[in-house]
Tab-separated table of C-alpha atoms in Angstrom:
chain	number	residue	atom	x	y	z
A	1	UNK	CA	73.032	-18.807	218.541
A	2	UNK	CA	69.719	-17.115	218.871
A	3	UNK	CA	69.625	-12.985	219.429
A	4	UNK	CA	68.046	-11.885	222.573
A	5	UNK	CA	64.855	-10.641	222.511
A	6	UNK	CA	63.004	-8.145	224.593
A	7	UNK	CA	59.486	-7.350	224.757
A	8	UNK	CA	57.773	-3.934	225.405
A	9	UNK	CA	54.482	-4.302	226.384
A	10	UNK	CA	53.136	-0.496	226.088
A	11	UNK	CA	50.074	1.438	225.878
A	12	UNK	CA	50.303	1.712	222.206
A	13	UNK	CA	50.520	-2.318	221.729
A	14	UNK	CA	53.380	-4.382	221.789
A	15	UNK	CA	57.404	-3.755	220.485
A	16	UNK	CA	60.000	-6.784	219.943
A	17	UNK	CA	63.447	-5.569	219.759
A	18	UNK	CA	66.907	-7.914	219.188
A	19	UNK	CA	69.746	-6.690	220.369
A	20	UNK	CA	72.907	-7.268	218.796
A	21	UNK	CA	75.130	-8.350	221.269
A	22	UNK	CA	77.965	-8.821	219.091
A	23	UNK	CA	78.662	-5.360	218.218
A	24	UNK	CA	77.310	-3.655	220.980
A	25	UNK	CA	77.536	-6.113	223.448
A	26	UNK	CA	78.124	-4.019	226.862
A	27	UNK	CA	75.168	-1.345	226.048
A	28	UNK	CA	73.172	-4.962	225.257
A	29	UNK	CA	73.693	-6.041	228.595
A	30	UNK	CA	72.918	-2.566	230.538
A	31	UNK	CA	69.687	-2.807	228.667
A	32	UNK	CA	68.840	-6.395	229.086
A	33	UNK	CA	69.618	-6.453	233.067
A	34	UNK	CA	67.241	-3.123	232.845
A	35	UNK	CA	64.242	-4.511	231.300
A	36	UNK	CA	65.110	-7.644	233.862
A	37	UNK	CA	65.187	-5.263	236.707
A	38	UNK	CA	61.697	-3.767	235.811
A	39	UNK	CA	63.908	-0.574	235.460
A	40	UNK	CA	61.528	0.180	232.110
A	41	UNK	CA	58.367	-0.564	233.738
A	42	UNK	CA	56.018	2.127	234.135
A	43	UNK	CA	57.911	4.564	231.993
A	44	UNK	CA	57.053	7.041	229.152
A	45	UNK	CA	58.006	7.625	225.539
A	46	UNK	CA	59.070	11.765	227.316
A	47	UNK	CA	59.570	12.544	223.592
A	48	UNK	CA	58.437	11.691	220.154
A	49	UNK	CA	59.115	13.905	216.787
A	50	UNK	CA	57.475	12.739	213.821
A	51	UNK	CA	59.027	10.943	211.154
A	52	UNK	CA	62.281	11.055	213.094
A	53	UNK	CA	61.909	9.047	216.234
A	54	UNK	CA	60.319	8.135	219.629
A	55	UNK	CA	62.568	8.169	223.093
A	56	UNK	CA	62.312	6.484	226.107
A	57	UNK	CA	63.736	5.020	229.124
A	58	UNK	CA	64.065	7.597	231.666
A	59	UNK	CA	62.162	7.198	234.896
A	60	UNK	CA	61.686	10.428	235.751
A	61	UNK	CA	60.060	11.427	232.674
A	62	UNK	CA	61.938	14.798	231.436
A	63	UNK	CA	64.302	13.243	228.847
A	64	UNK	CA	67.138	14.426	231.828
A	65	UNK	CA	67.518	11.024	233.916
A	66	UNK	CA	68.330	7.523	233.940
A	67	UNK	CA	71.497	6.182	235.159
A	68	UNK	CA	72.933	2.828	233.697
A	69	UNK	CA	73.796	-0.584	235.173
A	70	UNK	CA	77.566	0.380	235.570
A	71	UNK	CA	76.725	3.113	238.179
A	72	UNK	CA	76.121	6.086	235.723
A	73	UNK	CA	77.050	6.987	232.284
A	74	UNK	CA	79.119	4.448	229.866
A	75	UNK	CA	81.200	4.424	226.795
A	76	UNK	CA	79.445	4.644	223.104
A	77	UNK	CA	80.005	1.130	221.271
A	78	UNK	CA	79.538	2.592	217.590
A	79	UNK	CA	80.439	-0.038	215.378
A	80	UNK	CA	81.112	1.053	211.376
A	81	UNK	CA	78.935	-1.940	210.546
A	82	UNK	CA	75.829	-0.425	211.682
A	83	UNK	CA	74.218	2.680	210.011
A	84	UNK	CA	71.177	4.893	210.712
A	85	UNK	CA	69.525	3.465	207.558
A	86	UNK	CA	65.574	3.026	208.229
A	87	UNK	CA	63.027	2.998	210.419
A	88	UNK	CA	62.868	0.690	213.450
A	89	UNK	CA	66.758	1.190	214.768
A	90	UNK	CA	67.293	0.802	218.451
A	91	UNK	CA	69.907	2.951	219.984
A	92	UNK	CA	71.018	4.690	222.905
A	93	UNK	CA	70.102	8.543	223.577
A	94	UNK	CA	73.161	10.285	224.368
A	95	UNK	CA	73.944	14.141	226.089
A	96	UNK	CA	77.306	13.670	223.895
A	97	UNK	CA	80.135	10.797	223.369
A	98	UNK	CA	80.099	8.566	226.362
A	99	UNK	CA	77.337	9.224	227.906
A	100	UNK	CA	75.113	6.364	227.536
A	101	UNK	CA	72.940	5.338	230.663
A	102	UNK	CA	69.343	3.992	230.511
A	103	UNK	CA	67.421	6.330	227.718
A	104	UNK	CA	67.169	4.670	223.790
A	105	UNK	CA	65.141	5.878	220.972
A	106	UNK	CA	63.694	4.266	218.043
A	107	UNK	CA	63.765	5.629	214.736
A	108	UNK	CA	61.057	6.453	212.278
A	109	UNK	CA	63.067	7.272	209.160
A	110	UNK	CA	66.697	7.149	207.556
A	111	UNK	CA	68.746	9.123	209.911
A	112	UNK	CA	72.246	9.599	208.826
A	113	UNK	CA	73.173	12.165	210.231
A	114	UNK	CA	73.239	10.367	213.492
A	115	UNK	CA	75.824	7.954	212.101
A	116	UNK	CA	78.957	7.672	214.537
A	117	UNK	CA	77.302	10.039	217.397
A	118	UNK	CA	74.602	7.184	219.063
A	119	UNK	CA	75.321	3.821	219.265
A	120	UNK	CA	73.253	1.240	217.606
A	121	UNK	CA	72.309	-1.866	219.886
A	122	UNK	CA	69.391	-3.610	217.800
A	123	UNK	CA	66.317	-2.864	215.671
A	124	UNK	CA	62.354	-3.861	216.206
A	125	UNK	CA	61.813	-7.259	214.806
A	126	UNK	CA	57.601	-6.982	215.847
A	127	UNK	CA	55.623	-4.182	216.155
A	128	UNK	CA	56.677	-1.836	214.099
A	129	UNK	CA	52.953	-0.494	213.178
A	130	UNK	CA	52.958	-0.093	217.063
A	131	UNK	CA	56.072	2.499	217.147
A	132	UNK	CA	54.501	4.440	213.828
A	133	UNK	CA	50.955	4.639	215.986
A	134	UNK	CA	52.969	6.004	219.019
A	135	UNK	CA	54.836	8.403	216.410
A	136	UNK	CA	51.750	10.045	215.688
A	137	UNK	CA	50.091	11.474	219.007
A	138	UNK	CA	49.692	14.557	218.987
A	139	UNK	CA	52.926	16.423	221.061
A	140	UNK	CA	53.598	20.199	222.600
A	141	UNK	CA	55.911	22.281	221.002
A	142	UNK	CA	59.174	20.502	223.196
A	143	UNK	CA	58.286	17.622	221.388
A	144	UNK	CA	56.568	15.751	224.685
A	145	UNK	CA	53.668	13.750	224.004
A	146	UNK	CA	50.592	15.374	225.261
A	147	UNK	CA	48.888	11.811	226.025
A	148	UNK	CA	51.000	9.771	227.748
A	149	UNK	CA	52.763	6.978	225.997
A	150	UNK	CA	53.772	4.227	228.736
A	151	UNK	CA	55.801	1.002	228.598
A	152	UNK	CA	53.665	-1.224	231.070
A	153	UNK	CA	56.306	-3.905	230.879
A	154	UNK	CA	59.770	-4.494	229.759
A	155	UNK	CA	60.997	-8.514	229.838
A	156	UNK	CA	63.513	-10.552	227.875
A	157	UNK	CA	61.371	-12.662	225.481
A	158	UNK	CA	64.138	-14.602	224.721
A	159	UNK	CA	67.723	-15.401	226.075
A	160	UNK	CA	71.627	-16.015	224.667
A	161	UNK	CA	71.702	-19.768	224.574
């Protein structure tokens, strides 16, 4: 059975991410249905820190909004499989445990100390050189990009079969 796929068109080029819907399989969904919506679309990377990671998926911008497909903030699926070990991990930006709605980063780097506090839904299978480009505009001292870094488009490349 294939992995989904979803494509982020941005400013910077394009990302692929799978998802792994096995061990993360109801933050998968909230951010499948999302990028289905066109929840994504027309949305900034509100913060990037270099050689750490790049955030997104809040559409109001500040790094304080987003609200999930359940109606507002959901459970953390960590799974002890799945580790902060490199760059290109997809995972869900959190204010604390359980409090997962619509904002995910991507890291640049190892980053264990964020093992067990975010959970991990899938990694960027295409367009990583994209994700290290957007990593390195230039950003004010709250880490916000100072040109904006905007996801055009947001659409499952590829479905469960």
């Amino acid at each position: 059975m294939p992995s989904p796929l979803i494509e982020l068109q941005t400013s910077q080029g394009e990302i692929v991410v799978e998802l792994y819907d096995l061990h993360a399989p109801k933050t998968c969904k909230n951010f499948r249905q999302l990028a289905a919506r066109g929840y994504y679309n027309g949305t900034v990377f509100h913060r990037i820190i270099q050689e750490f990671m790049i955030q997104g998926g809040d559409p109001t911008g500040t790094g304080r909004g987003g609200s999930s497909i359940y109606g507002g903030k959901f459970e953390d699926e960590i799974h002890p499989e799945l580790r902060f070990v490199g760059a290109g991990i997809l995972a869900m930006a959190n204010s604390g445990p359980n409090t997962n709605g619509s904002q995910f980063f991507i890291t640049l780097a190892p980053t264990p100390f964020l093992d067990g506090k975010h959970t991990i839904f899938g990694r960027v299978v295409r367009g990583m050189r994209v994700v290290q480009r957007m990593s390195s505009v230039l950003t004010d001292q709250e880490d916000r990009p100072k040109e904006e870094v905007k996801i055009y488009k947001a659409q499952i490349q590829r479905a469960i079969e």
